[in-house]
JSON list of N, CA and C in Angstrom, two decimals:
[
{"chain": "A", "resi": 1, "resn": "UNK", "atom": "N", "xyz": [7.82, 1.48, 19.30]},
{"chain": "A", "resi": 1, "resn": "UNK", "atom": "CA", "xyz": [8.93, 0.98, 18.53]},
{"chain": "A", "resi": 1, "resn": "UNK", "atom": "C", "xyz": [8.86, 1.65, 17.15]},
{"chain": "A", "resi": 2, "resn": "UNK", "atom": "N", "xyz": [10.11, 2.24, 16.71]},
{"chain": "A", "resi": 2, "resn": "UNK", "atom": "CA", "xyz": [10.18, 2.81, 15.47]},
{"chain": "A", "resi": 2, "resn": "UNK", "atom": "C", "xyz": [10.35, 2.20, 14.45]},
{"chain": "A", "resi": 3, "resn": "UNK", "atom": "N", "xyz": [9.38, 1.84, 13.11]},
{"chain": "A", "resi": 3, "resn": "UNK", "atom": "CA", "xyz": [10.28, 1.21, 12.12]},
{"chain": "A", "resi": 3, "resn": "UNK", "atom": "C", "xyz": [9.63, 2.25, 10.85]},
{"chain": "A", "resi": 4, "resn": "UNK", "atom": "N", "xyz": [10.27, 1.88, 9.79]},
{"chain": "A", "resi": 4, "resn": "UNK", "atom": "CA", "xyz": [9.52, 2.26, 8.54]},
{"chain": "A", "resi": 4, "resn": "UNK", "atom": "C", "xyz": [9.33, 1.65, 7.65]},
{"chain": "A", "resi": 5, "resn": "UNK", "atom": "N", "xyz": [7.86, 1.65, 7.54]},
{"chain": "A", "resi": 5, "resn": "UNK", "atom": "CA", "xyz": [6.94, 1.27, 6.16]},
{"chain": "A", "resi": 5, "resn": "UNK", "atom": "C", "xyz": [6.90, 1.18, 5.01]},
{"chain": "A", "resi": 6, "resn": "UNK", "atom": "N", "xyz": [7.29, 0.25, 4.11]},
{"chain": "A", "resi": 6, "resn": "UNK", "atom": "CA", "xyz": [7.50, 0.69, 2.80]},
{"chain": "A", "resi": 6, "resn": "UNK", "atom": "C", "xyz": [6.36, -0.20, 2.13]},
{"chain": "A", "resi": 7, "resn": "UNK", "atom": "N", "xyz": [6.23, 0.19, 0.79]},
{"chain": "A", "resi": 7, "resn": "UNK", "atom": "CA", "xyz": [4.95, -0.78, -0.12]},
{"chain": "A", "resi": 7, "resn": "UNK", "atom": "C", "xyz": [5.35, -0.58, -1.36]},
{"chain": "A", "resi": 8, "resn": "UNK", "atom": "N", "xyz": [5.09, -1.86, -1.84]},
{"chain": "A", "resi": 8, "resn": "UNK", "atom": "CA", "xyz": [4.88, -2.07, -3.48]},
{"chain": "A", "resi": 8, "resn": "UNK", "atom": "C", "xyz": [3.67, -1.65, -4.20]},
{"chain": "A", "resi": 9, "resn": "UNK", "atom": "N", "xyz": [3.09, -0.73, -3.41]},
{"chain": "A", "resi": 9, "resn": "UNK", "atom": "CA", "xyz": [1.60, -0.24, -4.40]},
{"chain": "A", "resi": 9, "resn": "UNK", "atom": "C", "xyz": [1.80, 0.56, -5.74]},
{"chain": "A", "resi": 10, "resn": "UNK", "atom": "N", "xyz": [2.85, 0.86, -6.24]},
{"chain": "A", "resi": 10, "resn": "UNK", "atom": "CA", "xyz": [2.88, 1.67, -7.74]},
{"chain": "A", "resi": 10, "resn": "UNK", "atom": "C", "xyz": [3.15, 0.25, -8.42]},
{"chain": "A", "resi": 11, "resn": "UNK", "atom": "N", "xyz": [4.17, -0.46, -8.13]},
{"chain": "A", "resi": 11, "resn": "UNK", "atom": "CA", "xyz": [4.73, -1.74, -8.88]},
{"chain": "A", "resi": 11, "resn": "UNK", "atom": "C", "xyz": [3.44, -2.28, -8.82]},
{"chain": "A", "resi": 12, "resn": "UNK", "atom": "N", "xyz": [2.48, -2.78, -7.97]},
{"chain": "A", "resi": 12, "resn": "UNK", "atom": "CA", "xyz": [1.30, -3.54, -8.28]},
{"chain": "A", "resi": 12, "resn": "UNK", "atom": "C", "xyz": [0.50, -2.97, -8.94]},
{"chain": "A", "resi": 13, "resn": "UNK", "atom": "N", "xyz": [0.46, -1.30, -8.64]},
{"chain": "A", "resi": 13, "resn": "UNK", "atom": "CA", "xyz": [-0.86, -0.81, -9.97]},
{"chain": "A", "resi": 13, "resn": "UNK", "atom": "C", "xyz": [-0.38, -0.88, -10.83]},
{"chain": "A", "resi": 14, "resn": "UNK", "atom": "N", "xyz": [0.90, -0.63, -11.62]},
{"chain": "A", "resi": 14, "resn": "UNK", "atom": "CA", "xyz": [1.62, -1.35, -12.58]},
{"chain": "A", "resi": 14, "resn": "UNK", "atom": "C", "xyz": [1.32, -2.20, -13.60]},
{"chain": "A", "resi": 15, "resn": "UNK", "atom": "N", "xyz": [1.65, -3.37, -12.69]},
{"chain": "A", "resi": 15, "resn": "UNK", "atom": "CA", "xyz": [1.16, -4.04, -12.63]},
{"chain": "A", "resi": 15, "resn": "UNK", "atom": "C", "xyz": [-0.35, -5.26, -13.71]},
{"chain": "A", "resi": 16, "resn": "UNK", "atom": "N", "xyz": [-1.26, -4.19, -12.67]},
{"chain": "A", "resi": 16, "resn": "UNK", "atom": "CA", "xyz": [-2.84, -4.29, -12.65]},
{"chain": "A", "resi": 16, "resn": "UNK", "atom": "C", "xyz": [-3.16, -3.24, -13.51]},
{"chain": "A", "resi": 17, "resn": "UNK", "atom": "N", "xyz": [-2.42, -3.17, -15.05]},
{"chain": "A", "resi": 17, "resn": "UNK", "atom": "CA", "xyz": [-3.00, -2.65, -16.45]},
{"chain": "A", "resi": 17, "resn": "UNK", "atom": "C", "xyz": [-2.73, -0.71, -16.14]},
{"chain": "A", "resi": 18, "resn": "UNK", "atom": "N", "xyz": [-2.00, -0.72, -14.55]},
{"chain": "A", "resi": 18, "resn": "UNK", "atom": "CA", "xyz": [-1.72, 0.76, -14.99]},
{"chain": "A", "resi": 18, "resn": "UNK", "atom": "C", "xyz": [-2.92, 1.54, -13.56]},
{"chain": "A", "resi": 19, "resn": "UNK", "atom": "N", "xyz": [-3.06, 0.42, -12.72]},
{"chain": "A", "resi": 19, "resn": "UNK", "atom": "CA", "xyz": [-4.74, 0.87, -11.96]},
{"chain": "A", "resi": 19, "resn": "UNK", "atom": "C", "xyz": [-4.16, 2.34, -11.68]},
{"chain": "A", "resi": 20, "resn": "UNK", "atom": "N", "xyz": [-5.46, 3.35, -11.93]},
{"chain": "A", "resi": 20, "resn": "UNK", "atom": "CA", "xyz": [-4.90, 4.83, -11.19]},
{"chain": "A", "resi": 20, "resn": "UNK", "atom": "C", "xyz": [-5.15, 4.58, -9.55]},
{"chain": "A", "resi": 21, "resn": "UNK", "atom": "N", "xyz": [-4.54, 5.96, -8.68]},
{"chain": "A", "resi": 21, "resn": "UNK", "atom": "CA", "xyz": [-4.77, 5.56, -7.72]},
{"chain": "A", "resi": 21, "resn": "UNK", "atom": "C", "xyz": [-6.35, 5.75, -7.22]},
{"chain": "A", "resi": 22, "resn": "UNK", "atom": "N", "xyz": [-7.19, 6.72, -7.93]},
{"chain": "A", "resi": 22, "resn": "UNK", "atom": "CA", "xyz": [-8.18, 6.83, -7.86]},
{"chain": "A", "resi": 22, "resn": "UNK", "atom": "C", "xyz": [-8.91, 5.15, -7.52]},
{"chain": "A", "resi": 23, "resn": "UNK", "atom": "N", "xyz": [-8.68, 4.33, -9.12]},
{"chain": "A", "resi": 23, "resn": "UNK", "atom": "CA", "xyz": [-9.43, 3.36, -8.68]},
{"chain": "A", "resi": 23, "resn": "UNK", "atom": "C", "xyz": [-9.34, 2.37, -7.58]},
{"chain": "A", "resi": 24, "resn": "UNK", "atom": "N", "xyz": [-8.07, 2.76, -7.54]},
{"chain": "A", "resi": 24, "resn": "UNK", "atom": "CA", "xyz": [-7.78, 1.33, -6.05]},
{"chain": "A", "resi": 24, "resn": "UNK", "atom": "C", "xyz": [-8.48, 2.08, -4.77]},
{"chain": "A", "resi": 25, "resn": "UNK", "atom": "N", "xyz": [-8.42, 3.44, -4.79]},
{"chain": "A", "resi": 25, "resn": "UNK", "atom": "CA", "xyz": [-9.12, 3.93, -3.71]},
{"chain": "A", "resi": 25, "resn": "UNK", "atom": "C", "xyz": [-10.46, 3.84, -3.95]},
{"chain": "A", "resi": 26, "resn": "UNK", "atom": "N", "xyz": [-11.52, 3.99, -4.95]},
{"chain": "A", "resi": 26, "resn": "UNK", "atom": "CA", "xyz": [-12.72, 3.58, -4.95]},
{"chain": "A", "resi": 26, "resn": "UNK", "atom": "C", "xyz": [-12.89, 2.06, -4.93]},
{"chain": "A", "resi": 27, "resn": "UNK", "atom": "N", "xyz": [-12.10, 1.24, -4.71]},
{"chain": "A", "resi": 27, "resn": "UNK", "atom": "CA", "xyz": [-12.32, -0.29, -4.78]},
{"chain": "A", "resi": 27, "resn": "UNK", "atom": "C", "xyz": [-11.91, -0.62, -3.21]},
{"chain": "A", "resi": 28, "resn": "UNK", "atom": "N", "xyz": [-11.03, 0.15, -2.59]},
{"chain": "A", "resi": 28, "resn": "UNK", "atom": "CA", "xyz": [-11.17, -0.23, -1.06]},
{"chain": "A", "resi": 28, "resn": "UNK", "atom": "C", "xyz": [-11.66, 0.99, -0.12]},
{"chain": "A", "resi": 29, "resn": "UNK", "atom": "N", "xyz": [-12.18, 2.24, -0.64]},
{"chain": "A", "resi": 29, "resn": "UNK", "atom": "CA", "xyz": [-13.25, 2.71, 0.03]},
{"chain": "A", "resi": 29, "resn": "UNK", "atom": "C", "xyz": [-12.66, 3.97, 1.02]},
{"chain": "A", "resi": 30, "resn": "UNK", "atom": "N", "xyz": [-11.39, 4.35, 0.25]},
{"chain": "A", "resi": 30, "resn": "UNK", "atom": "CA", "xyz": [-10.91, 5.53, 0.52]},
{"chain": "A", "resi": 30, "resn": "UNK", "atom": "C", "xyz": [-10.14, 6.37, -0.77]},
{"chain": "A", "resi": 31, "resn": "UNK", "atom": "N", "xyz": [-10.12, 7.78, -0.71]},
{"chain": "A", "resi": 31, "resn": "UNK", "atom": "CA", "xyz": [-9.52, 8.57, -1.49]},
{"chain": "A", "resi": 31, "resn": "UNK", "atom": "C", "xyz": [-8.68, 8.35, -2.20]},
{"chain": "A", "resi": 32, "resn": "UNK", "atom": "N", "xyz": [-7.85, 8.75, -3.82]},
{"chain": "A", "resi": 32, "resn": "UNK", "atom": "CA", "xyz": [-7.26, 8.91, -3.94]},
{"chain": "A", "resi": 32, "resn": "UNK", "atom": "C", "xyz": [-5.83, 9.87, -3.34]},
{"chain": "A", "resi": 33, "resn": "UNK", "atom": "N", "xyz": [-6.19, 10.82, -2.63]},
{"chain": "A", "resi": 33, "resn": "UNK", "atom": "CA", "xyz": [-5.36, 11.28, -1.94]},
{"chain": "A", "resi": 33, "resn": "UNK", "atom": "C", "xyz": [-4.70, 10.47, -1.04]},
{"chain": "A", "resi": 34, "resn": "UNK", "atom": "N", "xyz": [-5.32, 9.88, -0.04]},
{"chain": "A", "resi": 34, "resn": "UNK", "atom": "CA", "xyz": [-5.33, 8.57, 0.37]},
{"chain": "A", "resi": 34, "resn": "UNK", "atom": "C", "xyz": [-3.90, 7.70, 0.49]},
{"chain": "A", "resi": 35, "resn": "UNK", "atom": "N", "xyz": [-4.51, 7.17, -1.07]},
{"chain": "A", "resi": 35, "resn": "UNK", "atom": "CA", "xyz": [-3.29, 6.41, -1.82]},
{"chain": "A", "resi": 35, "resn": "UNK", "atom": "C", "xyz": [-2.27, 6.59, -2.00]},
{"chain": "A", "resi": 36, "resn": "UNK", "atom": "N", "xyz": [-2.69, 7.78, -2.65]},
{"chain": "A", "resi": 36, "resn": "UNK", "atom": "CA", "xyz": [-1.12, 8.86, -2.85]},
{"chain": "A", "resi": 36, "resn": "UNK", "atom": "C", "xyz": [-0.24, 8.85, -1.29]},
{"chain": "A", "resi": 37, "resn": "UNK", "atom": "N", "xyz": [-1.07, 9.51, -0.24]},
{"chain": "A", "resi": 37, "resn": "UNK", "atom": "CA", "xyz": [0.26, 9.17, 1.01]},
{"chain": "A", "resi": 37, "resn": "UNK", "atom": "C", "xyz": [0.26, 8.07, 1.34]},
{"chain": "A", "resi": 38, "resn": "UNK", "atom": "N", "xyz": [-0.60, 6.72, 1.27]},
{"chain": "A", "resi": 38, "resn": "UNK", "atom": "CA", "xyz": [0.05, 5.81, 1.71]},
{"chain": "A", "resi": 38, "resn": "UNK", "atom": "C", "xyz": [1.50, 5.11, 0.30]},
{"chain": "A", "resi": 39, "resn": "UNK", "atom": "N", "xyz": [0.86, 5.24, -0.61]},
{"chain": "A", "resi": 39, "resn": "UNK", "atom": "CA", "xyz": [2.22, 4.94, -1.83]},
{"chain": "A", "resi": 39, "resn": "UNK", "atom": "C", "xyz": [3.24, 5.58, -1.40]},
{"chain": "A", "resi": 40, "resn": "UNK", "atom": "N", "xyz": [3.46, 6.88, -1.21]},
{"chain": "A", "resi": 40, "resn": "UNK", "atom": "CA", "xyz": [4.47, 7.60, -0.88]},
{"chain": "A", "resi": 40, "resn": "UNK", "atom": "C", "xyz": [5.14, 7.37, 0.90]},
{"chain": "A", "resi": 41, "resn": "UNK", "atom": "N", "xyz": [4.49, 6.76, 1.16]},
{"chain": "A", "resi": 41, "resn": "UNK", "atom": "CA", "xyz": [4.97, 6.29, 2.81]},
{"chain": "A", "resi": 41, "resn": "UNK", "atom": "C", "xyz": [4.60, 7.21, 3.65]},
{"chain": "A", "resi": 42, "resn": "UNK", "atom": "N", "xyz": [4.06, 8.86, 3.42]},
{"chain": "A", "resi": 42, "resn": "UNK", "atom": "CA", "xyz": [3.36, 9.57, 4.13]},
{"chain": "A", "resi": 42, "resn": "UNK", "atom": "C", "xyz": [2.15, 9.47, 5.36]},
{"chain": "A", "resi": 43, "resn": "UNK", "atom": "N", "xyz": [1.65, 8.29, 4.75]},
{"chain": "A", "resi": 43, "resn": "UNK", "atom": "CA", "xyz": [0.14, 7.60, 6.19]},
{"chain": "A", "resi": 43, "resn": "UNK", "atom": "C", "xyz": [0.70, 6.41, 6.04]},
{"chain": "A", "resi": 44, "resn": "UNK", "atom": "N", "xyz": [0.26, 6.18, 7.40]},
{"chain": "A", "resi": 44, "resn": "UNK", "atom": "CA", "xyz": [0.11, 4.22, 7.22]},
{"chain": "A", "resi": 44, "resn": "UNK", "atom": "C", "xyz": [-1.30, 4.03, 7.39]},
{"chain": "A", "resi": 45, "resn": "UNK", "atom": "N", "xyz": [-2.09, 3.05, 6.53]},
{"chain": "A", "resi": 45, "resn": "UNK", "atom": "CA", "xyz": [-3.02, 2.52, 6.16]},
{"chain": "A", "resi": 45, "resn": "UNK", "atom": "C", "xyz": [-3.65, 2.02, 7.63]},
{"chain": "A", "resi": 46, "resn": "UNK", "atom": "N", "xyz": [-4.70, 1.74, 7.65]},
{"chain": "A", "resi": 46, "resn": "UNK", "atom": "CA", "xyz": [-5.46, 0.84, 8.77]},
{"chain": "A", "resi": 46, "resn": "UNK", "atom": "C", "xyz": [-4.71, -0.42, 8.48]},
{"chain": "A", "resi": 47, "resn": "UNK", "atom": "N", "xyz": [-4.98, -1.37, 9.17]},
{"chain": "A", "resi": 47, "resn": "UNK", "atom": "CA", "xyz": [-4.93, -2.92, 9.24]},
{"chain": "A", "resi": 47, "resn": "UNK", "atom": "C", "xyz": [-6.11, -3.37, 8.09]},
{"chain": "A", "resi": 48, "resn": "UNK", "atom": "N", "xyz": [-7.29, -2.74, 8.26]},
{"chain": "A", "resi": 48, "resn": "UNK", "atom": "CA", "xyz": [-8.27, -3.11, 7.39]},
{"chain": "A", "resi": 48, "resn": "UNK", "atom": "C", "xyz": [-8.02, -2.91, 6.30]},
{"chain": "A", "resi": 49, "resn": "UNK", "atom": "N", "xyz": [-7.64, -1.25, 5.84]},
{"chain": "A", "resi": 49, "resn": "UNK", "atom": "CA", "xyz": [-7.45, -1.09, 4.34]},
{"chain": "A", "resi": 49, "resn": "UNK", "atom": "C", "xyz": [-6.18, -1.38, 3.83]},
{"chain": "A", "resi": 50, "resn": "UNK", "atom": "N", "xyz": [-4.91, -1.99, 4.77]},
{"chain": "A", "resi": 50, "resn": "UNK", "atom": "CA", "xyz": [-3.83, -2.72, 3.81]},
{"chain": "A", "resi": 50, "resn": "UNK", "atom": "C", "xyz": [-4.83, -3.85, 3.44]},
{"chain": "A", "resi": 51, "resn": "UNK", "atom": "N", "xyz": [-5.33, -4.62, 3.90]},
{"chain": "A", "resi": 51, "resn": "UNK", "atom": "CA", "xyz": [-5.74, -6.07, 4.07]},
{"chain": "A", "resi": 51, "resn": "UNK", "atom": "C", "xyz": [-6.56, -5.94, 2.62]},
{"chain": "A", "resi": 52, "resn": "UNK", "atom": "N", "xyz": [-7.85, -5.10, 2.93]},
{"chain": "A", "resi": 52, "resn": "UNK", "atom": "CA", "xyz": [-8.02, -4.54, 1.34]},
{"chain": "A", "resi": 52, "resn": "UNK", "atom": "C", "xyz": [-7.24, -4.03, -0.17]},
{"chain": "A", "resi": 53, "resn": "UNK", "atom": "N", "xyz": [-5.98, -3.17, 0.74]},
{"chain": "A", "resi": 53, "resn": "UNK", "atom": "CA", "xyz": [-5.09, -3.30, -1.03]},
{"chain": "A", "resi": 53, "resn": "UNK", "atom": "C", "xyz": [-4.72, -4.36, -1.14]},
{"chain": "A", "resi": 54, "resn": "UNK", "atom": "N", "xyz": [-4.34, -5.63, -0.46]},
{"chain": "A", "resi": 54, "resn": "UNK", "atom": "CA", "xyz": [-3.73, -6.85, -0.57]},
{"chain": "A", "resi": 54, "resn": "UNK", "atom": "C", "xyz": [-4.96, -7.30, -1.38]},
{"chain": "A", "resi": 55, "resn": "UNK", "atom": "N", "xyz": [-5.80, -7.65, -1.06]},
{"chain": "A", "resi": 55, "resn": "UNK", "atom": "CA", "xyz": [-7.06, -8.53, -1.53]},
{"chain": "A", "resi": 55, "resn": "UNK", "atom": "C", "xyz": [-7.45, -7.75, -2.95]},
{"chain": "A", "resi": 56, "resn": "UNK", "atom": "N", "xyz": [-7.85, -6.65, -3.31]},
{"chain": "A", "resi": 56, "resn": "UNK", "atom": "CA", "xyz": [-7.28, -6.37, -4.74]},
{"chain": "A", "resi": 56, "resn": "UNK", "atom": "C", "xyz": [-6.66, -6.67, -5.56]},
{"chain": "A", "resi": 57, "resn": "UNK", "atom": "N", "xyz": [-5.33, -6.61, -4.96]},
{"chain": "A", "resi": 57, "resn": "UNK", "atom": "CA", "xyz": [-4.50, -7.18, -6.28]},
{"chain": "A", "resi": 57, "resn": "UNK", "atom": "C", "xyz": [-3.60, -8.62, -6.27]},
{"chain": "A", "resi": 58, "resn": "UNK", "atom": "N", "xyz": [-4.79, -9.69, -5.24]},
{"chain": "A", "resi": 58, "resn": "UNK", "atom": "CA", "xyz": [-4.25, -10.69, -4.85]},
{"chain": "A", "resi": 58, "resn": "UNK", "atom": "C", "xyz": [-3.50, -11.31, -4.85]},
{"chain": "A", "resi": 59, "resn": "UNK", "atom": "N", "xyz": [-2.98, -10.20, -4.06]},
{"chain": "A", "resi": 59, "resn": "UNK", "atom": "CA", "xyz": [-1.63, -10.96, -2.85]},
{"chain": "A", "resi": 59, "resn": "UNK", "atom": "C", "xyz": [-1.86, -11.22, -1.29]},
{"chain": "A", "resi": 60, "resn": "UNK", "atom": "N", "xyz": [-0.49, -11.80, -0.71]},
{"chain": "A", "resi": 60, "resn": "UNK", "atom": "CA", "xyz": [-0.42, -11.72, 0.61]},
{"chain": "A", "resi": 60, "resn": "UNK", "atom": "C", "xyz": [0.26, -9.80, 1.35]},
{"chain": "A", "resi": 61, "resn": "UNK", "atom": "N", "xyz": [-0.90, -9.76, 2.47]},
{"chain": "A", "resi": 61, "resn": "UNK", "atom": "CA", "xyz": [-0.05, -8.29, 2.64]},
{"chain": "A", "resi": 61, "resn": "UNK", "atom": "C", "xyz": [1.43, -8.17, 3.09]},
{"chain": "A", "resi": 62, "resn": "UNK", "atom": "N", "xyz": [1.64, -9.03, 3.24]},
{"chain": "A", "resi": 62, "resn": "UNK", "atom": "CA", "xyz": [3.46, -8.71, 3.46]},
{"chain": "A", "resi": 62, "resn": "UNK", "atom": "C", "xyz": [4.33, -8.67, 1.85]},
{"chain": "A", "resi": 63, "resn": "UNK", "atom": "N", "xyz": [3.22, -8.81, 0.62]},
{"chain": "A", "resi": 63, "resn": "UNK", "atom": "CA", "xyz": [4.00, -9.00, -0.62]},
{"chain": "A", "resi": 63, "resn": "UNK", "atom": "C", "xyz": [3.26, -7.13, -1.08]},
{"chain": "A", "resi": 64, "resn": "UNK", "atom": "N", "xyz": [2.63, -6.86, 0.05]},
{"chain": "A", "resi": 64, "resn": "UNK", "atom": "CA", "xyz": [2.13, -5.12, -0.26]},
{"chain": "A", "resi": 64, "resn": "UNK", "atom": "C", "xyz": [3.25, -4.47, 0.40]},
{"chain": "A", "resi": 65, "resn": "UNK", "atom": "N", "xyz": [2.85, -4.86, 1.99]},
{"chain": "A", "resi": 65, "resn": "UNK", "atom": "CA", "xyz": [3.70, -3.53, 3.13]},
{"chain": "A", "resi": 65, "resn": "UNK", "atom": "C", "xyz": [5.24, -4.51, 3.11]},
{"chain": "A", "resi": 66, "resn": "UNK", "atom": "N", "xyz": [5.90, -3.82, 3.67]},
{"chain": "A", "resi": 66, "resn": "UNK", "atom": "CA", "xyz": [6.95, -4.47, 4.56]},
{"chain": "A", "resi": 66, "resn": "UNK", "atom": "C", "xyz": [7.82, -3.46, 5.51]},
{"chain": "A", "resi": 67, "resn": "UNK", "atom": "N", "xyz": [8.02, -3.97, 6.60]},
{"chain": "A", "resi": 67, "resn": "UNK", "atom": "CA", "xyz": [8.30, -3.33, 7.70]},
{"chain": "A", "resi": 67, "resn": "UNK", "atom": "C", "xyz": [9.69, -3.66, 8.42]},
{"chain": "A", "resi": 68, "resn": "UNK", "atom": "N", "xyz": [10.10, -3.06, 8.50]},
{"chain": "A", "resi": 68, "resn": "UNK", "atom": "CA", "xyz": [11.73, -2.67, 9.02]},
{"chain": "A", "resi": 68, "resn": "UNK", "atom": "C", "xyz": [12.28, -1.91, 10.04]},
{"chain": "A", "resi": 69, "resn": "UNK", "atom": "N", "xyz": [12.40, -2.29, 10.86]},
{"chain": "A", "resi": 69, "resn": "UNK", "atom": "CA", "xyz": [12.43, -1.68, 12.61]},
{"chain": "A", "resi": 69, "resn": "UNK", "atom": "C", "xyz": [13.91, -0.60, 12.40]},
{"chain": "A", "resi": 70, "resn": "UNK", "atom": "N", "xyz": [13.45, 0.68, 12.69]},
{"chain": "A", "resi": 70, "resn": "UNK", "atom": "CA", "xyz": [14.50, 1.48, 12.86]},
{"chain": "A", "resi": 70, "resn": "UNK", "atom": "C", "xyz": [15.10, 0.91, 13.39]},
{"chain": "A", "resi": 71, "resn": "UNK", "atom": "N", "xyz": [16.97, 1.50, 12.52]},
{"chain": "A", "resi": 71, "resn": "UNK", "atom": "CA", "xyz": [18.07, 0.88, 12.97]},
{"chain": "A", "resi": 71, "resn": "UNK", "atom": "C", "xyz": [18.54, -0.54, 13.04]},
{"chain": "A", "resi": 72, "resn": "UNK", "atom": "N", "xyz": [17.54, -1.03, 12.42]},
{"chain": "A", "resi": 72, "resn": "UNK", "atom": "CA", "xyz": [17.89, -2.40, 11.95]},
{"chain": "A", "resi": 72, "resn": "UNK", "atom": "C", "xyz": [19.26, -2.54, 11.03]},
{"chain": "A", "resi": 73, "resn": "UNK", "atom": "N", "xyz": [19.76, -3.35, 11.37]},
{"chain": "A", "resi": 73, "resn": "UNK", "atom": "CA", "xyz": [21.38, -3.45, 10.47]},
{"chain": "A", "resi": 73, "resn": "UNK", "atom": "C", "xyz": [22.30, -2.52, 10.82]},
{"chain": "A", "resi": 74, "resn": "UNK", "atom": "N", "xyz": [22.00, -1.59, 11.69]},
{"chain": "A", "resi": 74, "resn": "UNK", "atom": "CA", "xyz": [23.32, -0.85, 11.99]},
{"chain": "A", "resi": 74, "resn": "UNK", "atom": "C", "xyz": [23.82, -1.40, 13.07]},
{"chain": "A", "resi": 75, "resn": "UNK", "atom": "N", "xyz": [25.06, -1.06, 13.78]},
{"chain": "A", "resi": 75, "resn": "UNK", "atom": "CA", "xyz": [25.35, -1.17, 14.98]},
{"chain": "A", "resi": 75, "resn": "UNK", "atom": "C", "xyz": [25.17, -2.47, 15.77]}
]
């Protein structure tokens, strides 16, 4: 099933005094590069390491990811 991924991770580093993406990636245990494609919608994250950006900047992960099934609302 097709949908696409979107996230509030710039608005939360924002946020969180400006976090670079460096540090959120040394605080859940992957790259800044990383970050960069999952911010940009390029990767999708594990289950584990959304669960980890959620728990960072404590929230719930549906107030991180949110997901939208291709073609939703058309037709």
């Amino acid at each position: 099933m097709d949908g696409i991924l979107s996230n509030q991770i710039r608005t939360l580093r924002f946020h969180h005094g400006e976090m670079s993406q460096s540090e959120l990636g040394q605080r859940i245990g992957v790259t800044r590069q990383t970050i960069a494609a999952i911010e940009a919608g390029k990767y999708s994250p594990s289950l584990e390491a959304a669960f980890r950006i959620a728990e960072v900047f404590g929230v719930s992960l549906s107030d991180v990811f949110q997901w939208e099934r291709a073609g939703s609302g058309a037709g």
